[in-house]
Tab-separated table of C-alpha atoms in Angstrom:
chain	number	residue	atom	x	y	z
X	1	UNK	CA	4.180	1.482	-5.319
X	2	UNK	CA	6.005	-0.728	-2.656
X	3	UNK	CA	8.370	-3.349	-5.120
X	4	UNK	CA	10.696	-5.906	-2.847
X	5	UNK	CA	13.979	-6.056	-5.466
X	6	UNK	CA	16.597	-8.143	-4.158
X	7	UNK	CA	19.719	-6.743	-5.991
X	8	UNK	CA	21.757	-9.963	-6.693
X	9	UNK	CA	21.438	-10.559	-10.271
X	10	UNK	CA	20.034	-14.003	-11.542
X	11	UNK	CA	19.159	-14.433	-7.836
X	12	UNK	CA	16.445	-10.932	-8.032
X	13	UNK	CA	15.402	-11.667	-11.108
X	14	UNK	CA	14.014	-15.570	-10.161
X	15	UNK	CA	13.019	-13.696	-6.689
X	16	UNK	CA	10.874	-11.181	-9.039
X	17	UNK	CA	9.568	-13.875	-11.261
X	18	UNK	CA	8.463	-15.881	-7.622
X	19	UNK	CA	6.408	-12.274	-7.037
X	20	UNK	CA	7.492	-11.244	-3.550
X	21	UNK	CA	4.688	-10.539	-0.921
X	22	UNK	CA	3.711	-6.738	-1.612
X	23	UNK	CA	3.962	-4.041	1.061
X	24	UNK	CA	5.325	-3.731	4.396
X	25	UNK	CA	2.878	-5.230	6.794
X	26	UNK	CA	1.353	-5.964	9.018
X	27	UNK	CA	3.730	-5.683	11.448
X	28	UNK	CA	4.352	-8.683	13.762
X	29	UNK	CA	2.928	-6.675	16.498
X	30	UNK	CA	0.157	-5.812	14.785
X	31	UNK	CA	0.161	-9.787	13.423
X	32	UNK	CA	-0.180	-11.156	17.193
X	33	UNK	CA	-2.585	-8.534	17.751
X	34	UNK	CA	-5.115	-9.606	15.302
X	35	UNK	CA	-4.341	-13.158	16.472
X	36	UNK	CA	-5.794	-12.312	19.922
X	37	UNK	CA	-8.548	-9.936	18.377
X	38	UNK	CA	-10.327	-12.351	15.736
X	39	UNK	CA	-9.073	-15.636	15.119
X	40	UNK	CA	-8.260	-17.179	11.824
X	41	UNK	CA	-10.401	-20.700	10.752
X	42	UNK	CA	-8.257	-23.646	11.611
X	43	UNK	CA	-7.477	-24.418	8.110
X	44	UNK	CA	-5.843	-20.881	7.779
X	45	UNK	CA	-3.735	-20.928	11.069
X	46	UNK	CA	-2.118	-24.783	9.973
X	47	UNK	CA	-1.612	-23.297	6.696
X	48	UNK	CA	0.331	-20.556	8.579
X	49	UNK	CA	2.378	-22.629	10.881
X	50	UNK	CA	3.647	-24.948	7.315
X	51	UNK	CA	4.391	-21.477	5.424
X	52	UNK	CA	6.246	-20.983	8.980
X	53	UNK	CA	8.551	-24.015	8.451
X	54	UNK	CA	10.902	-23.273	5.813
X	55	UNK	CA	11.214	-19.772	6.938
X	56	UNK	CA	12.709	-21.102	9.580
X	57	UNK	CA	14.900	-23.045	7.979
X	58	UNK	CA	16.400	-20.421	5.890
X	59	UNK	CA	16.773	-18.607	8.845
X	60	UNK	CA	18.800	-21.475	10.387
X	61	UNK	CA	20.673	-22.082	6.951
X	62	UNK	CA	21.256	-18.068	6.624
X	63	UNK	CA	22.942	-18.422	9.744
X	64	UNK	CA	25.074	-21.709	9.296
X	65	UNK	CA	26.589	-20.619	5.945
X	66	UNK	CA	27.792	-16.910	7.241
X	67	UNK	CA	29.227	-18.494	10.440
X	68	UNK	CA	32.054	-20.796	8.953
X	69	UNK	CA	32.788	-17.845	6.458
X	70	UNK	CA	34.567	-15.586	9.464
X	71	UNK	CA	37.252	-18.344	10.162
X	72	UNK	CA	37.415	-18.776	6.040
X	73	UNK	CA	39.638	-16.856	3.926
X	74	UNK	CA	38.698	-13.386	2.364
X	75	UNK	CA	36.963	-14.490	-1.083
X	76	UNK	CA	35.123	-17.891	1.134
X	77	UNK	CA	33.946	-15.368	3.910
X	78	UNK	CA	32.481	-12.867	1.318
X	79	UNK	CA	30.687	-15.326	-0.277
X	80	UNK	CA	29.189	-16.457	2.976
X	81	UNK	CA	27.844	-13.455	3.911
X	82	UNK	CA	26.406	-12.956	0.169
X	83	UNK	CA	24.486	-16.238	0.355
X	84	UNK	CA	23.645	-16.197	4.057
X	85	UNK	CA	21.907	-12.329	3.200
X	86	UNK	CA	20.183	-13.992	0.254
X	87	UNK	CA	19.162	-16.497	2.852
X	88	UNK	CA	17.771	-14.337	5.217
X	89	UNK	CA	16.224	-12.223	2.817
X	90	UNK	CA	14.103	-14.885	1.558
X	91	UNK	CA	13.577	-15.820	4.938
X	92	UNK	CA	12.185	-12.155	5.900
X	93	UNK	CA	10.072	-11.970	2.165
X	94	UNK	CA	8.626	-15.695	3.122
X	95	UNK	CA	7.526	-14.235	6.938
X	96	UNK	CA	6.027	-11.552	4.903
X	97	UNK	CA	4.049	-13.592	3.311
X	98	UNK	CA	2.893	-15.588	6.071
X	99	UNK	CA	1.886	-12.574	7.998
X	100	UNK	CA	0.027	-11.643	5.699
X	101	UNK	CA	-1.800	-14.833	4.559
X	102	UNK	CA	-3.175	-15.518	8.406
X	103	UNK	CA	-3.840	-11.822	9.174
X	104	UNK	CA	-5.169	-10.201	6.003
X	105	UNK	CA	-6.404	-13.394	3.810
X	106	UNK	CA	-4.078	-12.505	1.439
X	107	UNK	CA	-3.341	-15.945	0.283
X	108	UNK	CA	-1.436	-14.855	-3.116
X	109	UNK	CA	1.313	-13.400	-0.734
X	110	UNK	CA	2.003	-16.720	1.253
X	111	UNK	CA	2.396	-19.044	-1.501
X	112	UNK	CA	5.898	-16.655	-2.514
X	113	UNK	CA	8.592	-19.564	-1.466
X	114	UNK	CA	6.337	-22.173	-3.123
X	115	UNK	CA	6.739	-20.439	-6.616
X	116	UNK	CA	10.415	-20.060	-5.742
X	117	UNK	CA	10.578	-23.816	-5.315
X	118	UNK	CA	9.299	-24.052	-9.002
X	119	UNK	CA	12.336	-22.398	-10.295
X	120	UNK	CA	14.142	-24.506	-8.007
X	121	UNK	CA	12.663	-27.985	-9.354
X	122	UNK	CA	12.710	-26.652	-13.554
X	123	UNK	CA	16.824	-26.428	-12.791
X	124	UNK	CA	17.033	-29.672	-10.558
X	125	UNK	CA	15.247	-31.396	-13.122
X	126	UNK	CA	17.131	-30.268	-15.980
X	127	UNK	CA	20.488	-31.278	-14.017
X	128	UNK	CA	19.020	-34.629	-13.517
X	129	UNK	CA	18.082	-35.319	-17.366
X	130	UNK	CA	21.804	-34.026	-18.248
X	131	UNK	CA	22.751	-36.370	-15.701
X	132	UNK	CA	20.795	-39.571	-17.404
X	133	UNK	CA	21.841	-38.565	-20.317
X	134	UNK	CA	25.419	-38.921	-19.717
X	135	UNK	CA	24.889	-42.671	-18.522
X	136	UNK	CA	25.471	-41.295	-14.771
X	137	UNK	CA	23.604	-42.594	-11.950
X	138	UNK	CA	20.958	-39.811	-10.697
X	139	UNK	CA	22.017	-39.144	-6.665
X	140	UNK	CA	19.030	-40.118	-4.980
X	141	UNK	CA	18.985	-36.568	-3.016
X	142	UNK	CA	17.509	-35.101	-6.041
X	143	UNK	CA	14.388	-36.539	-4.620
X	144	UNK	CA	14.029	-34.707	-1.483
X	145	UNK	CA	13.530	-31.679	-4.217
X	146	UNK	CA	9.899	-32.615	-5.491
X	147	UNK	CA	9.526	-33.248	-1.626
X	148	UNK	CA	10.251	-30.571	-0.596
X	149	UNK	CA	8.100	-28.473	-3.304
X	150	UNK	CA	5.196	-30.300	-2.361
X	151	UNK	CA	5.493	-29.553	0.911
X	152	UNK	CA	5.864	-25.985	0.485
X	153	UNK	CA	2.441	-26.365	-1.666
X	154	UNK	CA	0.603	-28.427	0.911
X	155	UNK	CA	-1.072	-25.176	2.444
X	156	UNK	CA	-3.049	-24.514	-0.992
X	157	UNK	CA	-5.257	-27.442	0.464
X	158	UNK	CA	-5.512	-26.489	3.825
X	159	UNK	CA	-7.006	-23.413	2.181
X	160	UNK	CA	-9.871	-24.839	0.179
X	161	UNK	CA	-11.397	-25.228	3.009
X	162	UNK	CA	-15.009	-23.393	3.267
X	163	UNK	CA	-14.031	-21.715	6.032
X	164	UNK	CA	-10.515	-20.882	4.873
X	165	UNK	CA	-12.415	-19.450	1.817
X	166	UNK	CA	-14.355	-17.450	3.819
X	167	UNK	CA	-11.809	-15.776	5.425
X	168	UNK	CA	-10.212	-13.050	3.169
X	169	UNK	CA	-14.030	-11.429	3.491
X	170	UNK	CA	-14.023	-11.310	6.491
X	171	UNK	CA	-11.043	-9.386	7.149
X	172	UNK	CA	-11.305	-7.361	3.958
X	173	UNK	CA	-10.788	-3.888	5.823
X	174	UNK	CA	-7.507	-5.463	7.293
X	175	UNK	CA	-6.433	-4.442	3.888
X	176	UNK	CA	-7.583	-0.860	4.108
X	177	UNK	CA	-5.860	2.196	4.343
X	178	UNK	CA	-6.978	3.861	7.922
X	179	UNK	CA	-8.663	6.822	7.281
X	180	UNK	CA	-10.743	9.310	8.973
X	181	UNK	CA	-14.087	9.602	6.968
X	182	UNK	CA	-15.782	8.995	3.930
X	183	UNK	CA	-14.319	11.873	2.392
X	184	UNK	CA	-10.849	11.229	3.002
X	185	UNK	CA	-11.613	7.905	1.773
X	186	UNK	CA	-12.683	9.400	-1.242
X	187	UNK	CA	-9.077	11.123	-1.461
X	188	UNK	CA	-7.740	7.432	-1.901
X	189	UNK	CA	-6.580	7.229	-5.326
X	190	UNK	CA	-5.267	10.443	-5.829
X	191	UNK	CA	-2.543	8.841	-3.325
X	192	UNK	CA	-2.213	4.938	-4.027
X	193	UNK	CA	-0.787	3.266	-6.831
X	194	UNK	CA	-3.014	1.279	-9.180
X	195	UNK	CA	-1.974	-1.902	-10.051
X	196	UNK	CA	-1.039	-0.436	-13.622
X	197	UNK	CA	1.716	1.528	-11.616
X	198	UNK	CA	0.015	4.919	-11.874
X	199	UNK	CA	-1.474	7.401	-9.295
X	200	UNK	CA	-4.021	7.446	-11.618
X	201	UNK	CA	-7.002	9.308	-10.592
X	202	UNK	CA	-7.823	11.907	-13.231
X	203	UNK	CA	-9.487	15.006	-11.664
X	204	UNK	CA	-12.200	16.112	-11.857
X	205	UNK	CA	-13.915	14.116	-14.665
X	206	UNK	CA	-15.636	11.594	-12.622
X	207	UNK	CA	-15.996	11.726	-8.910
X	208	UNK	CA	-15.476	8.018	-6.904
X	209	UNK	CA	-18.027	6.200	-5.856
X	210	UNK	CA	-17.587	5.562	-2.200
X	211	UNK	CA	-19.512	2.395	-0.843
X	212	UNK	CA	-20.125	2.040	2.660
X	213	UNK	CA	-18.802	-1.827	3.522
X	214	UNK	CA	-18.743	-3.742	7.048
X	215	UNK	CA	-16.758	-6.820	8.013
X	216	UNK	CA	-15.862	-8.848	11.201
X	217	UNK	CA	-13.085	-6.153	11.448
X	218	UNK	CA	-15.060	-3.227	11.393
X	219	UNK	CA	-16.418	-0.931	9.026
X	220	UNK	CA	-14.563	1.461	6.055
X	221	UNK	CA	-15.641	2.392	2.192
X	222	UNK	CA	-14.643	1.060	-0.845
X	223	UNK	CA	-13.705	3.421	-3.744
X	224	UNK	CA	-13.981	2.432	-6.849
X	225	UNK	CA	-13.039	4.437	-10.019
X	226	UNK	CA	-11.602	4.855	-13.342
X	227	UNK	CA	-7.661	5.033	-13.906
X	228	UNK	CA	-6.702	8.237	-15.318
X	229	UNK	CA	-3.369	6.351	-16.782
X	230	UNK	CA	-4.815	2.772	-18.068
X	231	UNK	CA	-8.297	3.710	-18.307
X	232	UNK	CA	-9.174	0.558	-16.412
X	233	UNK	CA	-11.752	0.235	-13.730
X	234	UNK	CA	-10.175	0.559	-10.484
X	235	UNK	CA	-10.578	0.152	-6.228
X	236	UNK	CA	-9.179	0.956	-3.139
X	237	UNK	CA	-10.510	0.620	0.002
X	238	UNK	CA	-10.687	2.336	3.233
X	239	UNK	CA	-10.947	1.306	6.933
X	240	UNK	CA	-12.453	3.771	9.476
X	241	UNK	CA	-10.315	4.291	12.082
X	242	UNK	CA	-10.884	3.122	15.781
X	243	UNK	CA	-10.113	4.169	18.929
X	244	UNK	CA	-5.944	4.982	19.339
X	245	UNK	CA	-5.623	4.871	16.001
X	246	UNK	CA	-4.137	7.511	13.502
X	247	UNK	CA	-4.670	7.781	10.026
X	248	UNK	CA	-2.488	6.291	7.743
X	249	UNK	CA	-1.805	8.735	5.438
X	250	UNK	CA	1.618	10.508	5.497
X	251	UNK	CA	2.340	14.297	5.469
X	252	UNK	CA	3.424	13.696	1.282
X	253	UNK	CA	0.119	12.501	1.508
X	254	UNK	CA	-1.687	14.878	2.667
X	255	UNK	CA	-0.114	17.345	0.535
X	256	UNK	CA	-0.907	16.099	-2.310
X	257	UNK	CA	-4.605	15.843	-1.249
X	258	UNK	CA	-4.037	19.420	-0.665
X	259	UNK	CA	-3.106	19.766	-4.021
X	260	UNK	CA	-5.490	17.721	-6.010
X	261	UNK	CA	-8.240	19.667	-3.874
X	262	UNK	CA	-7.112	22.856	-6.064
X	263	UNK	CA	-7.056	20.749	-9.003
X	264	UNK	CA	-10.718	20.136	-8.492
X	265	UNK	CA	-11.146	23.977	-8.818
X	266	UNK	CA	-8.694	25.597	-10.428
X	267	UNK	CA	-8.950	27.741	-13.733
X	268	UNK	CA	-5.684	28.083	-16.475
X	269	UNK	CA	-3.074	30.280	-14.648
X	270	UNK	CA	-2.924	33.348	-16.184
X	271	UNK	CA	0.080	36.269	-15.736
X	272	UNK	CA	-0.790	39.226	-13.430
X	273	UNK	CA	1.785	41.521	-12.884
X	274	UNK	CA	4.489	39.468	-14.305
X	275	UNK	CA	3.643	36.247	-12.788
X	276	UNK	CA	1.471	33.083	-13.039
X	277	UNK	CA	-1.446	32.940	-10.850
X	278	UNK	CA	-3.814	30.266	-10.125
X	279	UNK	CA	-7.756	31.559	-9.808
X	280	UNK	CA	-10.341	29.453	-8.907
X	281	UNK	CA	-12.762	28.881	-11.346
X	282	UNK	CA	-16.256	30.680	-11.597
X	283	UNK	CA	-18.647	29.068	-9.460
X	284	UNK	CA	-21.488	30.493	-10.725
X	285	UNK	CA	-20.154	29.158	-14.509
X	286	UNK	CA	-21.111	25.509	-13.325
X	287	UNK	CA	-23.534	23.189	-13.343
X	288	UNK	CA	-25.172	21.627	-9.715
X	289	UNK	CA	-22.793	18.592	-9.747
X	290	UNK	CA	-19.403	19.877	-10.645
X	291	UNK	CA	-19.996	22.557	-8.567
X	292	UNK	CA	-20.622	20.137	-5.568
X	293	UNK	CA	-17.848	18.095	-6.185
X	294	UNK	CA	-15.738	21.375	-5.960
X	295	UNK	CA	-17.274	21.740	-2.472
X	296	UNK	CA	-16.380	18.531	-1.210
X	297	UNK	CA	-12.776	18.401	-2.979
X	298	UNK	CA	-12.077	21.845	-1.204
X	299	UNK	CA	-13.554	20.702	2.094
X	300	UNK	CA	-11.364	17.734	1.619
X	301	UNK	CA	-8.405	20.609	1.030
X	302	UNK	CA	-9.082	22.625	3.851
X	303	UNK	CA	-9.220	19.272	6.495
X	304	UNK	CA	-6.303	17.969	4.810
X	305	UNK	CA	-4.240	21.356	5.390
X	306	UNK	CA	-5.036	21.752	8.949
X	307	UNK	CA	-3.998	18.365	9.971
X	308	UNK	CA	-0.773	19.117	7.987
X	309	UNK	CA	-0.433	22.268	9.898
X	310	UNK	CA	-1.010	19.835	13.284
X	311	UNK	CA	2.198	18.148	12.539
X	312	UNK	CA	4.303	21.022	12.815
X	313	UNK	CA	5.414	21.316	16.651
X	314	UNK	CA	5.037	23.890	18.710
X	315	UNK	CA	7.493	26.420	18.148
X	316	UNK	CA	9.122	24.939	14.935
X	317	UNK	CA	8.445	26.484	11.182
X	318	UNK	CA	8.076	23.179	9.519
X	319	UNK	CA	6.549	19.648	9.621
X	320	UNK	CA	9.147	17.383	11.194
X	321	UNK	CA	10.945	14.995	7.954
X	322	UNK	CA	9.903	11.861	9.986
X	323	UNK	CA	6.325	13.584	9.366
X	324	UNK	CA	6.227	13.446	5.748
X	325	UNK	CA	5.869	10.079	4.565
X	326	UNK	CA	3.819	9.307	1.366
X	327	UNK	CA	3.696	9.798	-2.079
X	328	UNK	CA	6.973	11.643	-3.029
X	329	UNK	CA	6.770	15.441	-3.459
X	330	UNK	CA	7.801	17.202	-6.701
X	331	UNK	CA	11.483	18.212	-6.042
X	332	UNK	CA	10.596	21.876	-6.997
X	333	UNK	CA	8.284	21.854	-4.032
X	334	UNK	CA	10.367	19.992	-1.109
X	335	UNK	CA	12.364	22.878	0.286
X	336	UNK	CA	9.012	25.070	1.218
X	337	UNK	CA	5.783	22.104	0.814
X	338	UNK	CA	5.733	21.633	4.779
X	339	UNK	CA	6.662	25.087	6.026
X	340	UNK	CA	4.344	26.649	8.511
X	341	UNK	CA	4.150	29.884	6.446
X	342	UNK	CA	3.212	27.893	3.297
X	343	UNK	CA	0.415	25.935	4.899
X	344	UNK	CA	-0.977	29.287	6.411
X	345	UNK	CA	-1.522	30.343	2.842
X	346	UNK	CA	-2.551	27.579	1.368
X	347	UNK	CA	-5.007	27.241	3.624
X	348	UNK	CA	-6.075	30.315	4.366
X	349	UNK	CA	-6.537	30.433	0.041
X	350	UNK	CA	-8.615	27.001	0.621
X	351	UNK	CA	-10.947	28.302	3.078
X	352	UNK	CA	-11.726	31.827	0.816
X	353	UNK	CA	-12.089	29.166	-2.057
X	354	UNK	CA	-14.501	27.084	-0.081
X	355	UNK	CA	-16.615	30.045	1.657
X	356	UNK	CA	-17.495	31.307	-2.040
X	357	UNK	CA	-18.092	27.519	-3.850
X	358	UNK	CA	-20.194	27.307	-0.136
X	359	UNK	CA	-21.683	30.993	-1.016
X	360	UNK	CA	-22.969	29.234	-5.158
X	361	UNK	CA	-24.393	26.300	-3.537
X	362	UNK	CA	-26.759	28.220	-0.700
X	363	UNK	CA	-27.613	30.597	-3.359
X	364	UNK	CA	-28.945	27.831	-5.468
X	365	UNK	CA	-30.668	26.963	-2.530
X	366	UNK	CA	-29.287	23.523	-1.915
X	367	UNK	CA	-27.336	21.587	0.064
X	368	UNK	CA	-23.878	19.235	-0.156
X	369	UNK	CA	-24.147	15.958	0.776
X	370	UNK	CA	-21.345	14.106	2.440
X	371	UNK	CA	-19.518	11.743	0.145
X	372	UNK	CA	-21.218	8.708	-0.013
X	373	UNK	CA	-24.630	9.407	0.839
């Protein structure tokens, strides 16, 4: 799970309380991109350019207080550069959020410096009461505070506008994770947080249920099912991938698909010879639909492991480290998860696996249908 923690004490912990835009993207390439590709409603693009304006500023601000602080003394100048970081920070987390309120509908995201300014206003206004109650005159700058906080709010109007409504549908695979299929799709929450903080897709009780689903963007599956950690219902959706585009899923990523495939399948380990080994289990012991969701996880495993085995360059014995973003890999396994030699076996077990789940499933005279038919 991606968190945004600003480590600066009362400072991260109001930042935290504001929520911070999750994630990383989109990119400001990829922001322009979709600017040019399908515009926003009206509403949603003047919303954008007011979330723009006091980014700005605290970029401008961020700037002006670290300036002064190299002609200062040590102690001044440190302090500069503390607040002017804080500054930008905010700046980069409110840009974020922007992004990601014009591109991907994600309103929650651009409204981040707006809850900020509550914080903001709670402690102005408690200075100003200590102020009138201590017979002192109020400075009238305390004003431009609920100003300013209600400008940072006036986009939550702009945006309850039909069409502005409208819009976070319409982009909904925007949000998706690029993937190749349906079945890698279906691979989704063995590999993305839920929002309880777990991976928490509990093999192999119940298989997702992938939907096919279509928007202005393009076309993808949503996957909905059950949290293995919370028990709660849960989603995540996929976008198909278009032309020049790569999956997003990392080589960590595709391990662990790798893994959870043999999950699917596997029996107790039991000690031959001195040491644990891993046997799939019977397929002739199971009934027509565990058995084909064995199929498909292993099919799943076997894809998974060759495109693994495409990362590793010609010549080399392992996937490059640059390669193997994604969910983190158990520390036991680091050293040998991406070697070449490793992947060879593992999927050279896969595909013996597969050929005798394959082997059940024509003898029973049927057939395996692709995930989500």
């Amino acid at each position: 799970m991606t968190t945004n923690r600003v480590p600066y004490g009362e400072t991260g912990k109001a930042v935290q309380a504001a929520r911070p835009p999750a994630g990383l993207g989109p990119s400001s390439r990829v922001f322009l991109r979709g600017l040019g590709q399908l515009r926003a409603p009206l509403p949603v693009l003047v919303a954008g350019v007011l979330m723009t304006v006091p980014v700005l500023a605290l970029a401008v601000a961020s700037v002006a207080v670290v300036l002064p602080g190299f002609s200062a003394g040590f102690w001044q100048g440190l302090f500069s550069c503390l607040l002017g970081i804080i500054l930008f920070t905010l700046a980069g987390l409110g840009w974020r959020g922007v992004k990601r309120t014009v591109h991907l509908g994600s309103y929650d995201d651009g409204f981040f410096l707006a809850r900020l300014s509550l914080i903001g206003l709670v402690v102005v206004g408690v200075a100003a009461i200590a102020l009138v109650a201590q017979g002192e005159e109020m400075p009238w700058t305390m004003a431009l505070v609920p100003a300013g906080v209600a400008f940072l709010w006036l986009p939550w109007v702009l945006l309850q506008n039909d069409a502005a409504r409208a819009w976070p549908q319409q982009v909904e695979l925007r949000r998706g994770v690029r993937v190749a299929d349906a079945e890698q799709a279906a691979c989704l929450p063995g590999v993305r947080v839920h929002t309880c903080g777990a991976f928490g897709y509990a093999y192999p009780a119940q298989p997702p249920e992938v939907v096919p689903v279509h928007d202005r963007h393009g076309s993808g599956w949503r996957v909905r099912y059950t949290c293995g950690a919370c028990g709660e219902p849960a989603e995540q959706l996929g976008a198909a991938l278009r032309e020049g585009e790569t999956p997003e899923l990392g080589g960590s990523d595709l391990w662990w698909l790798g893994e959870q495939a043999d999950q699917v399948c596997q029996s107790a380990p039991t000690e031959v010879d001195g040491r644990l080994v891993v046997r799939p289990v019977s397929p002739a012991a199971l009934d027509d639909e565990p058995l084909v969701w064995c199929v498909r996880a292993l099919r799943g495993g076997v894809r998974v492991t060759q495109q693994l085995l495409a990362l590793v360059p010609e010549g080399a014995d392992k996937v490059p480290g640059m390669r193997t973003a994604g969910r983190t890999v158990p520390v036991d396994q680091v050293t040998r998860a991406f070697r070449r030699d490793t992947l060879e076996q593992a999927l050279s077990r896969r595909q013996g696996w597969l050929a005798s789940f394959e082997a059940e499933v024509r003898r029973r005279a049927g057939a395996v249908p692709p995930v989500g038919a």
